[in-house]
Coordinates of C-alpha atoms in Angstrom, one line a residue:
X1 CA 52.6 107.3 114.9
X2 CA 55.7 107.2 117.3
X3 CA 58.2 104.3 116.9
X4 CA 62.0 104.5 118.4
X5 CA 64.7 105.9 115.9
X6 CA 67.8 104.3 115.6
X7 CA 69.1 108.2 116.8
X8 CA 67.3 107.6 120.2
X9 CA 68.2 104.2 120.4
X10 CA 71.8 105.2 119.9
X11 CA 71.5 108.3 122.3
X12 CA 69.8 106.3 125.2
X13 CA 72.6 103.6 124.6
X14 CA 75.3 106.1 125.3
X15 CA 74.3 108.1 127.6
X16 CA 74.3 104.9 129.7
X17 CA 77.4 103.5 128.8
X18 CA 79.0 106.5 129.5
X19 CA 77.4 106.4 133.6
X20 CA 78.5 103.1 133.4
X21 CA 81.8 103.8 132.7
X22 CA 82.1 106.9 134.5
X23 CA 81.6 104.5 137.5
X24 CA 83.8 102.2 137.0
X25 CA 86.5 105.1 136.8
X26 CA 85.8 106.7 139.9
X27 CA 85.3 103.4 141.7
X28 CA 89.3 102.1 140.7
X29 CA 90.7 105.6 141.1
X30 CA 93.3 104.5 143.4
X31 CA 94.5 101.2 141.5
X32 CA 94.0 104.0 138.3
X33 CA 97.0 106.2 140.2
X34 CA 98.7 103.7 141.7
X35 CA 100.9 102.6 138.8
X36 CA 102.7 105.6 136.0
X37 CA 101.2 103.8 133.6
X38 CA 97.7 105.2 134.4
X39 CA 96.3 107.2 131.0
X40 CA 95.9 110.8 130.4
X41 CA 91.8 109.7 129.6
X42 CA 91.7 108.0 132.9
X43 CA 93.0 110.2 134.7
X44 CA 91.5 113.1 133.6
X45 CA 87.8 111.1 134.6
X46 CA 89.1 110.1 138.3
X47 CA 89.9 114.2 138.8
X48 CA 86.0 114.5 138.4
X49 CA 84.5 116.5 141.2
X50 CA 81.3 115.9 140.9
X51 CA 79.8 112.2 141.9
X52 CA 79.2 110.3 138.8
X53 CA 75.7 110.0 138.0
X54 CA 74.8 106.0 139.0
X55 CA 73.2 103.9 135.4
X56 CA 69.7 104.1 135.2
X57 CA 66.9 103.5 132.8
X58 CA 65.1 106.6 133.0
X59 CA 65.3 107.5 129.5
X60 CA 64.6 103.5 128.1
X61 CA 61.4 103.8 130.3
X62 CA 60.0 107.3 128.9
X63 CA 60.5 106.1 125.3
X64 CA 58.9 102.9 125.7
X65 CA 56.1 103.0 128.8
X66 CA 53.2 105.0 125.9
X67 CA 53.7 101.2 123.8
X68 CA 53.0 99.2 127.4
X69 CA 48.9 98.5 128.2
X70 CA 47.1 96.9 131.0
X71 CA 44.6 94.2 129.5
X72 CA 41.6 93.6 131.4
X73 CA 39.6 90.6 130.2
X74 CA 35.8 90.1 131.2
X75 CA 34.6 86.3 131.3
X76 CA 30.8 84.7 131.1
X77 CA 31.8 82.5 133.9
X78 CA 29.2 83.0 136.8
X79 CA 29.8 82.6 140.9
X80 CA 28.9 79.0 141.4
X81 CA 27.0 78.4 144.7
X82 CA 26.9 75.0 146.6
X83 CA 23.9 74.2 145.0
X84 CA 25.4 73.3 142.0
X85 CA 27.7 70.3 143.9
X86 CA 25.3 67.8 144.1
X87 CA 24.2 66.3 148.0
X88 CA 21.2 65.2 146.4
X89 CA 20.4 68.7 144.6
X90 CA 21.0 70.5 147.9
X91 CA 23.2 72.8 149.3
X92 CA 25.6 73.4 151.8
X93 CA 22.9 75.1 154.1
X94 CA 20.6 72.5 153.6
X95 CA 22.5 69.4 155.1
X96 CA 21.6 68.9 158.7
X97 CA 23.8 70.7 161.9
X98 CA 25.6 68.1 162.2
X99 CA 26.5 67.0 158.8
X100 CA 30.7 67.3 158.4
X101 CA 30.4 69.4 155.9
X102 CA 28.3 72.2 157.3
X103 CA 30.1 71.6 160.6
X104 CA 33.5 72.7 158.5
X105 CA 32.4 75.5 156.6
X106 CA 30.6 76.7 159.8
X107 CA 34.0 76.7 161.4
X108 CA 36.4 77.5 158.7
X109 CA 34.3 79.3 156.5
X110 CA 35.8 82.5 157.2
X111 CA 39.1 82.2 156.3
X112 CA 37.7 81.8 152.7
X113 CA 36.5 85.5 153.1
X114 CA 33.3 87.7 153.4
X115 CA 31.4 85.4 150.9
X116 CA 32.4 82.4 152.4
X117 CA 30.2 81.2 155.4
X118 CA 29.1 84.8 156.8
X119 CA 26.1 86.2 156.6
X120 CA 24.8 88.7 153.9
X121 CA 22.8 91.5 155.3
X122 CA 19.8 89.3 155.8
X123 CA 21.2 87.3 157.9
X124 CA 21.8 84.6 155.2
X125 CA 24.8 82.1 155.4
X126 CA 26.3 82.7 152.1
X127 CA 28.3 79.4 150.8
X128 CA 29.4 81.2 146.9
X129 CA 32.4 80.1 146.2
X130 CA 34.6 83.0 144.8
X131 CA 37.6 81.4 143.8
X132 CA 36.3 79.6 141.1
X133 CA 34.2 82.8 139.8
X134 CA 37.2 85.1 137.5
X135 CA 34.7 87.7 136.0
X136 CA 37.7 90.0 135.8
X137 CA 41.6 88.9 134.8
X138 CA 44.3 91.2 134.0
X139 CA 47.4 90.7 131.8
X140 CA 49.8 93.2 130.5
X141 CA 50.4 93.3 126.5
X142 CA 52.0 96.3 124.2
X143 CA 51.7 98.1 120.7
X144 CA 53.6 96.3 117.9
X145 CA 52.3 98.7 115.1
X146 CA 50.9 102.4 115.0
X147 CA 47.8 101.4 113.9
X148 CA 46.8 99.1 117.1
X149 CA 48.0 95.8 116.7
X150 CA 48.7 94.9 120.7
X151 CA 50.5 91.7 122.0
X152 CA 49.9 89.4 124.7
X153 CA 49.8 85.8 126.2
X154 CA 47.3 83.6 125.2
X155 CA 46.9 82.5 128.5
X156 CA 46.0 86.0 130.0
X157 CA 43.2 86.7 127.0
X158 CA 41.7 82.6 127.3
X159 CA 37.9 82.3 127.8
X160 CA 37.7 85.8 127.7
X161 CA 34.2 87.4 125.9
X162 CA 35.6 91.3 126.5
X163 CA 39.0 93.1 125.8
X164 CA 39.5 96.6 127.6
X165 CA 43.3 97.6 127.1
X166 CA 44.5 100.8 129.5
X167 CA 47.2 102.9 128.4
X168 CA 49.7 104.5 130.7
X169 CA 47.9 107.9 130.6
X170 CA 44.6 106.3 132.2
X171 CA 42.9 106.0 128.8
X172 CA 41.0 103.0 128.3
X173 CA 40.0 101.5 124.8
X174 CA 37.9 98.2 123.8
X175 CA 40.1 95.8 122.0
X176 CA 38.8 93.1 119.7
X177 CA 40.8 89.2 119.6
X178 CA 42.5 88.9 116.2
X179 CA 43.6 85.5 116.7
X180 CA 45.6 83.2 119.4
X181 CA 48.3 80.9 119.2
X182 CA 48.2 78.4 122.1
X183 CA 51.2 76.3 121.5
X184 CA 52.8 79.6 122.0
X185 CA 51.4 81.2 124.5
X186 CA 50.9 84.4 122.4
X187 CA 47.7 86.3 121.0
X188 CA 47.2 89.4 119.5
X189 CA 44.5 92.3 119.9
X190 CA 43.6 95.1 118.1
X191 CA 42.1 98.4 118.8
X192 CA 40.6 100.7 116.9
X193 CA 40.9 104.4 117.4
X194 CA 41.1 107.7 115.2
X195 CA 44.6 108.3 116.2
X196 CA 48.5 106.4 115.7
X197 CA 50.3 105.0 118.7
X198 CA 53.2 104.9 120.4
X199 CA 54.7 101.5 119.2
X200 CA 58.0 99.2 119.5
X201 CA 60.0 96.5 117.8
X202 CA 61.2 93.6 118.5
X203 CA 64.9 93.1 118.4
X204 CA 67.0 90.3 117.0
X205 CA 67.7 88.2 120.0
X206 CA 70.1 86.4 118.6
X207 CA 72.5 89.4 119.4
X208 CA 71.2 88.7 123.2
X209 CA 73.3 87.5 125.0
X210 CA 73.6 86.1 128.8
X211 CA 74.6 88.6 131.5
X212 CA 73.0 91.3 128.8
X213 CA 70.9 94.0 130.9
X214 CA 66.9 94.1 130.6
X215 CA 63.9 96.1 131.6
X216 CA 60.5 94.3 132.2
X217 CA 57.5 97.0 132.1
X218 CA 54.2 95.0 133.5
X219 CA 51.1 95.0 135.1
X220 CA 51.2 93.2 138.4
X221 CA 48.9 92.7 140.5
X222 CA 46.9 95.1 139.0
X223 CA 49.7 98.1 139.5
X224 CA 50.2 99.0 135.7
X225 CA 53.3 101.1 134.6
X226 CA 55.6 98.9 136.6
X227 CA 59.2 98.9 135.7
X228 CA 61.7 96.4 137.0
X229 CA 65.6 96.1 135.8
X230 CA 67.8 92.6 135.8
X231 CA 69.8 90.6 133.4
X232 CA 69.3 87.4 130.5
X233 CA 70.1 84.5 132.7
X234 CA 70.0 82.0 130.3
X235 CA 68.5 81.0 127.0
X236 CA 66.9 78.2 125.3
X237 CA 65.5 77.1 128.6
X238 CA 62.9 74.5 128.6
X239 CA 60.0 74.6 130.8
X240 CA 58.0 71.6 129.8
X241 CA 55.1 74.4 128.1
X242 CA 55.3 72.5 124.9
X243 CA 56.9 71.6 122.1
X244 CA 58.4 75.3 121.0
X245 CA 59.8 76.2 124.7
X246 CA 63.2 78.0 123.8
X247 CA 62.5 80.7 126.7
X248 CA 64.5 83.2 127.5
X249 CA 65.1 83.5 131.3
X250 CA 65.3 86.6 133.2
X251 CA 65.9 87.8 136.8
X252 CA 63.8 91.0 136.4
X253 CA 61.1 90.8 139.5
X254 CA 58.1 89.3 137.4
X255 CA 55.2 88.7 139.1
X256 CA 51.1 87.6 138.2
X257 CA 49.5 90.5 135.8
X258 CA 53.1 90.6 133.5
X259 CA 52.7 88.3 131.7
X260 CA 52.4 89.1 128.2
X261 CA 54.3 92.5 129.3
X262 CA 57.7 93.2 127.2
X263 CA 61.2 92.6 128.3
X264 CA 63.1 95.4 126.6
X265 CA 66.8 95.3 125.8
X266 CA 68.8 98.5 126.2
X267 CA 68.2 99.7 122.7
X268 CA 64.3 99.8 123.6
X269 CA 63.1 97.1 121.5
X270 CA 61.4 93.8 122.5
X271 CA 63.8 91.2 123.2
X272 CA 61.0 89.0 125.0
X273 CA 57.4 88.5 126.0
X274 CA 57.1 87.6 129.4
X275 CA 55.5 84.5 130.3
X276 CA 56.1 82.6 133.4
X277 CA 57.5 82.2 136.5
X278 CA 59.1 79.8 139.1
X279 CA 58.1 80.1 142.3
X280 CA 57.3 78.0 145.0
X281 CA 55.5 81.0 147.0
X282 CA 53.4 82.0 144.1
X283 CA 55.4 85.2 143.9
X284 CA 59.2 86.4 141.8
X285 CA 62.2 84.5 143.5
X286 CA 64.4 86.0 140.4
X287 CA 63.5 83.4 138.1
X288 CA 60.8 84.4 135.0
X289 CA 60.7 83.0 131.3
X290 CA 59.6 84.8 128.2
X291 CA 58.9 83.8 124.9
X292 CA 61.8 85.1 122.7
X293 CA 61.4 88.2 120.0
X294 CA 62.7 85.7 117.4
X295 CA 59.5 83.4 118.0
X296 CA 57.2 86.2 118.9
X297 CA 57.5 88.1 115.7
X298 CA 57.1 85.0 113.5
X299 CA 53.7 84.3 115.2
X300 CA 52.7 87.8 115.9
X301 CA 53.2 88.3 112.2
X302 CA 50.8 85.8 111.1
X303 CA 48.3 86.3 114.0
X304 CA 48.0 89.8 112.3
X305 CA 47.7 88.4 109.0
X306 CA 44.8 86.2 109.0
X307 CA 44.3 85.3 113.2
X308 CA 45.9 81.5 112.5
X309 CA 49.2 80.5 112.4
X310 CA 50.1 77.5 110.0
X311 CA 52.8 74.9 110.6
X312 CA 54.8 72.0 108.8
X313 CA 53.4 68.6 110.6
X314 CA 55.8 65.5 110.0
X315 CA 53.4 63.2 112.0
X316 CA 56.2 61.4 114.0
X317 CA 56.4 60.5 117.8
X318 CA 59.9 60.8 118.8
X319 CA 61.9 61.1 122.1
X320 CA 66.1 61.9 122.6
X321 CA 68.5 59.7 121.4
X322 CA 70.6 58.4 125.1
X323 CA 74.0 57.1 125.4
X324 CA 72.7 53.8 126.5
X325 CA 70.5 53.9 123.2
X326 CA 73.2 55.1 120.9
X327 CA 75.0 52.2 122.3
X328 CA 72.2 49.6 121.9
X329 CA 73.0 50.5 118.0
X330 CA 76.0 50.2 117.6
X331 CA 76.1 54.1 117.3
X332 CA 78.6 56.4 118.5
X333 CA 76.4 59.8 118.6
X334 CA 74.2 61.9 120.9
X335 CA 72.3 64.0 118.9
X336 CA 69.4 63.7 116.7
X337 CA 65.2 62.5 116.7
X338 CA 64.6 58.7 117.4
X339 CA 61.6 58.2 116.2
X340 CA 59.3 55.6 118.0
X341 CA 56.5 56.1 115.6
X342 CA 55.2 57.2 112.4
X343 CA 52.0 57.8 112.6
X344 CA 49.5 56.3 110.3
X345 CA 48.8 58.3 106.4
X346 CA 51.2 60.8 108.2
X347 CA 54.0 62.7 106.0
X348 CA 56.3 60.7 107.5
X349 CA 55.0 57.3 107.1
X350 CA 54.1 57.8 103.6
X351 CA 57.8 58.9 102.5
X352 CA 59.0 55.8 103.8
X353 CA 60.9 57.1 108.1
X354 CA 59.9 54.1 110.0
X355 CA 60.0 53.6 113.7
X356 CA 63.8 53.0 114.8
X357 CA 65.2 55.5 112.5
X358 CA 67.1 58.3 113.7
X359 CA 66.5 61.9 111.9
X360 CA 69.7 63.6 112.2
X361 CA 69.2 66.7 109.8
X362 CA 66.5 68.4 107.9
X363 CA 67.6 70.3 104.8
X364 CA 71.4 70.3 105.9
X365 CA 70.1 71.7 109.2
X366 CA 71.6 69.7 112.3
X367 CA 69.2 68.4 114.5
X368 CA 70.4 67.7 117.9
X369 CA 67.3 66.6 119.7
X370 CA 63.1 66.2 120.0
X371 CA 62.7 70.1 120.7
X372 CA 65.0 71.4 117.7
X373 CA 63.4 68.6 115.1
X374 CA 60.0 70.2 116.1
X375 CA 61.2 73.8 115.8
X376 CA 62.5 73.0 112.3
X377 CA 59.5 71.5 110.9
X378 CA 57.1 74.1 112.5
X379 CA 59.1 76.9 110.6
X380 CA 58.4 75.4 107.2
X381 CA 54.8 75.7 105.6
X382 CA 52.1 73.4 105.0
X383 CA 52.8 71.8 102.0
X384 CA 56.7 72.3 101.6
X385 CA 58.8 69.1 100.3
X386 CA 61.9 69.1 102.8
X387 CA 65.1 66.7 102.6
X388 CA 64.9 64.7 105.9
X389 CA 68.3 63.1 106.7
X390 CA 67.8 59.6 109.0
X391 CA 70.1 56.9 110.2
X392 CA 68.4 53.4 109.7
X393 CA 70.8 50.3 110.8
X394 CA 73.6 52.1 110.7
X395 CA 73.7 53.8 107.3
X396 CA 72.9 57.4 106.5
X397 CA 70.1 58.0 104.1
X398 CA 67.9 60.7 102.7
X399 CA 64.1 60.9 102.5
X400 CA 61.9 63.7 100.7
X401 CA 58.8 64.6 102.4
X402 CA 56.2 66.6 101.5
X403 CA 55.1 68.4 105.4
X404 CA 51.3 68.3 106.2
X405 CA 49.6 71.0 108.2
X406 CA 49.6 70.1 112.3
X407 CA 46.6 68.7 113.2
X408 CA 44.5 69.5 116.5
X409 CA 44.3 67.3 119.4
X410 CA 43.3 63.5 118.4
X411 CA 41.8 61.6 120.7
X412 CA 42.9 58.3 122.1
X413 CA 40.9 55.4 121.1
X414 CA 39.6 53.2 124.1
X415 CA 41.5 50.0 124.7
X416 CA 39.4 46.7 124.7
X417 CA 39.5 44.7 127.8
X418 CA 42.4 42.1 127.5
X419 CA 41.8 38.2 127.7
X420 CA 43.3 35.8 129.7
X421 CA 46.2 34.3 127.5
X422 CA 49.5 32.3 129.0
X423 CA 52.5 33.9 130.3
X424 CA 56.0 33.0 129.6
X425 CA 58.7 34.2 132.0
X426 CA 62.1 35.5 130.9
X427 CA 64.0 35.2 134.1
X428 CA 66.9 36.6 133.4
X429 CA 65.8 40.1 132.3
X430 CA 62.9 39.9 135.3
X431 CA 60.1 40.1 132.6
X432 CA 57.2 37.8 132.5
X433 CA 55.7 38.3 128.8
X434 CA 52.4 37.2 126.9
X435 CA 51.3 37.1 124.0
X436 CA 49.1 40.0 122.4
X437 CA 45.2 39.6 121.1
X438 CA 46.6 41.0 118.2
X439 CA 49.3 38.8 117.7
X440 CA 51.5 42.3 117.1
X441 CA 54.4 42.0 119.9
X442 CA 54.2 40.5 123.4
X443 CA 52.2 42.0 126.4
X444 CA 54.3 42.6 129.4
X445 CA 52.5 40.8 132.3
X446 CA 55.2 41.7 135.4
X447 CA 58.2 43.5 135.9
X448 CA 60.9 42.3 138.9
X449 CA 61.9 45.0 140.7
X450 CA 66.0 45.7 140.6
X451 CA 65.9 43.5 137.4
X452 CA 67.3 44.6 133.8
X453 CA 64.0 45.6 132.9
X454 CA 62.9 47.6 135.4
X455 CA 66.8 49.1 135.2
X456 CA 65.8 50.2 131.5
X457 CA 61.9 51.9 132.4
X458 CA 59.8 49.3 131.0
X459 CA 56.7 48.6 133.2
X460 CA 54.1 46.1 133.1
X461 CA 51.3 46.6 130.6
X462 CA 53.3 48.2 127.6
X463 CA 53.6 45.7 124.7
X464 CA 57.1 44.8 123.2
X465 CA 56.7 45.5 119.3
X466 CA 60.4 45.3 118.3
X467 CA 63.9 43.8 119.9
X468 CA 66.8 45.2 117.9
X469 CA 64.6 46.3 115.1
X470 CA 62.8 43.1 114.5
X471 CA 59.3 42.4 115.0
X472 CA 58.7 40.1 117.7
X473 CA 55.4 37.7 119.2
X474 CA 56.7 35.7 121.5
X475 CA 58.7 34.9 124.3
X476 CA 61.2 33.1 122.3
X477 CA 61.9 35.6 119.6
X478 CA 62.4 38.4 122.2
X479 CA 65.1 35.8 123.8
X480 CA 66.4 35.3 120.4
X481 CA 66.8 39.1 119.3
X482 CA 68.6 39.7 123.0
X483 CA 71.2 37.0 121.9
X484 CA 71.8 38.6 118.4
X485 CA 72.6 41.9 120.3
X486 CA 74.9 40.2 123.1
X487 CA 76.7 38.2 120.6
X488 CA 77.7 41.2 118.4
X489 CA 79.3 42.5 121.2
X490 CA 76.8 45.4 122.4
X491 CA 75.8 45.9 125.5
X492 CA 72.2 46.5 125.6
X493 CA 69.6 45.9 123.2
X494 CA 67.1 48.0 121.8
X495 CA 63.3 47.4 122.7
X496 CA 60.4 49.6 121.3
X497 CA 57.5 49.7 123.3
X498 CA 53.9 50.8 123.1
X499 CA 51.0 51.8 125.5
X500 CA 47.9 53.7 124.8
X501 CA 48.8 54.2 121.0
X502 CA 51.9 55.5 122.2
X503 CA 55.8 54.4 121.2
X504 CA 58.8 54.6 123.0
X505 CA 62.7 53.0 122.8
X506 CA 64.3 51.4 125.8
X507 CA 68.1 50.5 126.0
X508 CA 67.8 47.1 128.0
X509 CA 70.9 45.9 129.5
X510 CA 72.0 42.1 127.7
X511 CA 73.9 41.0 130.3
X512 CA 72.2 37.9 131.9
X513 CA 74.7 37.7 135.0

């Protein structure tokens, strides 16, 4: 078993530093003499003859490349033809000559390549359509432990029926799936062999910092053993992947086949797994995420433990907490959860948080928005009673809840066909409002454009539940909750919506000038 030792790490470090700074010397020699306060060090460096050797990674790249694999993932999915389309069971080559479709493929078939509208050796038109056929994928992924434990993306192993990893001598070994974590992005494989390999760490990225140099080591395109050098361009970006995004970004050319690759810091140890890119042209433009080593070995860790990986589930819908919000409650604050609903014989709903309250801390941890609140509970187990601070009307309480374990995907329940029912029209605010089959909150029937409503995002369809906290049903009592709110002296009122099963707040302006 090879891991790095803190020696190497150190040596590597230094040896690059010291290029580093032998550059800079040499490149302000002049400024350096220029003033008689110049030191005896610095001098002494300048009066080297020799070039200074230029920073590389050469060293980082020998210690680490044994721990980087190709993965190669095999699929059931099959070439689909055109007979499997539909045109009444028939295919492309069956419509007549002058059918559109044949006429198009006849003439742009080509372009789609040799399987595409050509003819096979028999003189066949072939119609297969290879894009949508992915036998073969290939990822990049690395040793975490001597004994085989290999990580990648989820994305790169999904669907997949066979693992082959290839090591960067040529050797190639069949890997078995251990377990996948898709909120993630990560998954761990394992192979088993009569030997120990070369493996790495993953370093504590909260020592990372921006402008900090990195080394990406990858498989694009099929090219494995690929290194490219850049720098940490950011962190805790937010990429719209889900809940958990706290990527790091990273200028080092990533392109398809790296992800799940490492991004190693200078140290050699895992600072991120690469993930995804931006780019317009399909290709790197400088601008690549990866999941960060903080994240990765929580999950990796209990991927290797039992192939699952268990979270706290609070069971709340929330969104950010606005200005125009804040001020619709009289708040003066701009970070925290709002939540818009508890969801039913959730953890939430049976400690008591109800929709409108504001979660500003869980166990003395600050929560400044949606994305840390879900972080927070995710890193508590199932199970685990947790101090939830919330802000209900203006006063701070405390609420103990015992977290559930997250739930898979529910599905939406159908919405019945609405009746005909009488509208009522609240000029001033440009909403025309009816009441619901229910008799929970009023249905929003039209929305002027350029009006206060449509200025705060509500749309027609959603049903009004709640004006300044209070339940409303009718025209009237929405009118009468916006008067509460304009006569206290605030300037917009809150409204909480609903559509599909789904909550939201709206900060909708009181003014009726």
């Amino acid at each position: 078993m090879t891991n790095l030792s803190n020696t190497s790490r150190i040596s590597i470090t230094k040896r690059i530093a010291a290029a580093l700074v032998a550059t800079a010397v040499v490149g302000t020699g002049v400024a350096a003499f220029s003033g008689a306060s110049s030191t005896p060090a610095i001098a002494e460096a300048v009066r080297i003859e020799t070039p200074a050797v230029a920073p590389g990674f050469a060293d980082i790249i020998e210690m680490v490349s044994p721990a980087v694999v190709s993965v190669r993932v095999k699929s059931n999915i099959t070439p689909a033809n055109s007979r499997e389309f539909g045109f009444g069971g028939r295919g492309f080559e069956d419509l007549p000559d002058d059918h559109p479709f044949k006429r198009f493929f006849r003439e742009f078939g080509p372009q789609f390549g040799p399987q595409f509208g050509e003819r096979d050796r028999r003189g066949e038109r072939r119609f297969d359509r290879p894009r949508r056929a992915r036998p073969v994928s290939q990822g990049s992924g690395f040793f975490i432990s001597g004994d085989g434990f290999i990580v990648t993306n989820d994305h790169v192993i999904d669907r997949g029926t066979d693992f082959t990893v290839v090591m960067n001598d040529g050797t190639e070994l069949d890997a078995e799936l251990i377990g996948t974590d898709p909120r993630t992005d990560l998954a761990v494989l394992k192979v088993d062999a009569d030997r120990d390999f070369t493996y790495v760490n993953f370093a504590d990225d909260n020592k990372t910092r921006v402008g900090d140099w990195v080394v990406a080591v990858g498989n694009p395109f099929g090219l494995g053993g690929t290194v490219t050098a850049g720098i940490v361009s950011a962190r805790g970006r937010d990429i719209g992947a889900g809940p958990y995004d706290d990527f790091l970004q990273i200028d080092a050319a990533v392109n398809r086949g790296n992800s799940g690759g490492p991004t190693f810091n200078l140290n050699g140890e895992v600072v991120g797994v690469n993930t995804a890119i931006f780019s317009p042209s399909g290709g790197n433009v400088g601008i690549a995420f990866a999941v960060p080593a903080s994240t990765a070995k929580e999950v990796v860790s209990e991927l290797m433990d039992d192939g699952n990986v268990e979270r706290g589930w609070l069971g709340v819908r929330i969104q950010r907490v606005t200005p125009d919000i804040a001020e619709s409650l009289g708040l003066d604050i701009s970070d925290g959860a709002l939540v818009s609903d508890p969801q039913q014989d959730a953890p939430a709903a049976k400690a008591g948080i109800r929709a409108g309250d504001i979660i500003t801390a869980v166990n003395g941890e600050a929560i400044e928005g949606p994305r840390e609140l879900a972080r927070a509970i995710a890193a508590y187990d199932p199970g685990t009673k947790v101090d939830v601070t919330v802000i209900r009307r203006g006063k701070e309480r405390t609420v103990s809840v015992e977290l559930g374990e997250l739930p898979g995907e529910q599905a939406a329940a159908a919405s019945p066909e609405p009746e005909e029912v009488p509208e009522s029209a609240l000029e001033d605010f440009g909403l025309t409002v009816a009441p619901s089959e229910d008799g929970k909150g009023v249905v929003v029937t039209a929305v002027a454009p350029r009006s206060p409503a449509a200025e705060a995002g509500i749309r027609s369809g959603e049903t009004i539940l709640e004006v300044d906290n209070e339940a409303v049903s009718s025209a009237s009592d929405i009118e009468k909750g916006i008067d509460a709110v304009a006569e206290s002296g605030r300037k917009a009122a809150l409204i909480l919506l609903e559509r599909d099963e789904t909550s939201r707040f709206v900060a909708m302006p009181v003014d009726r000038g």
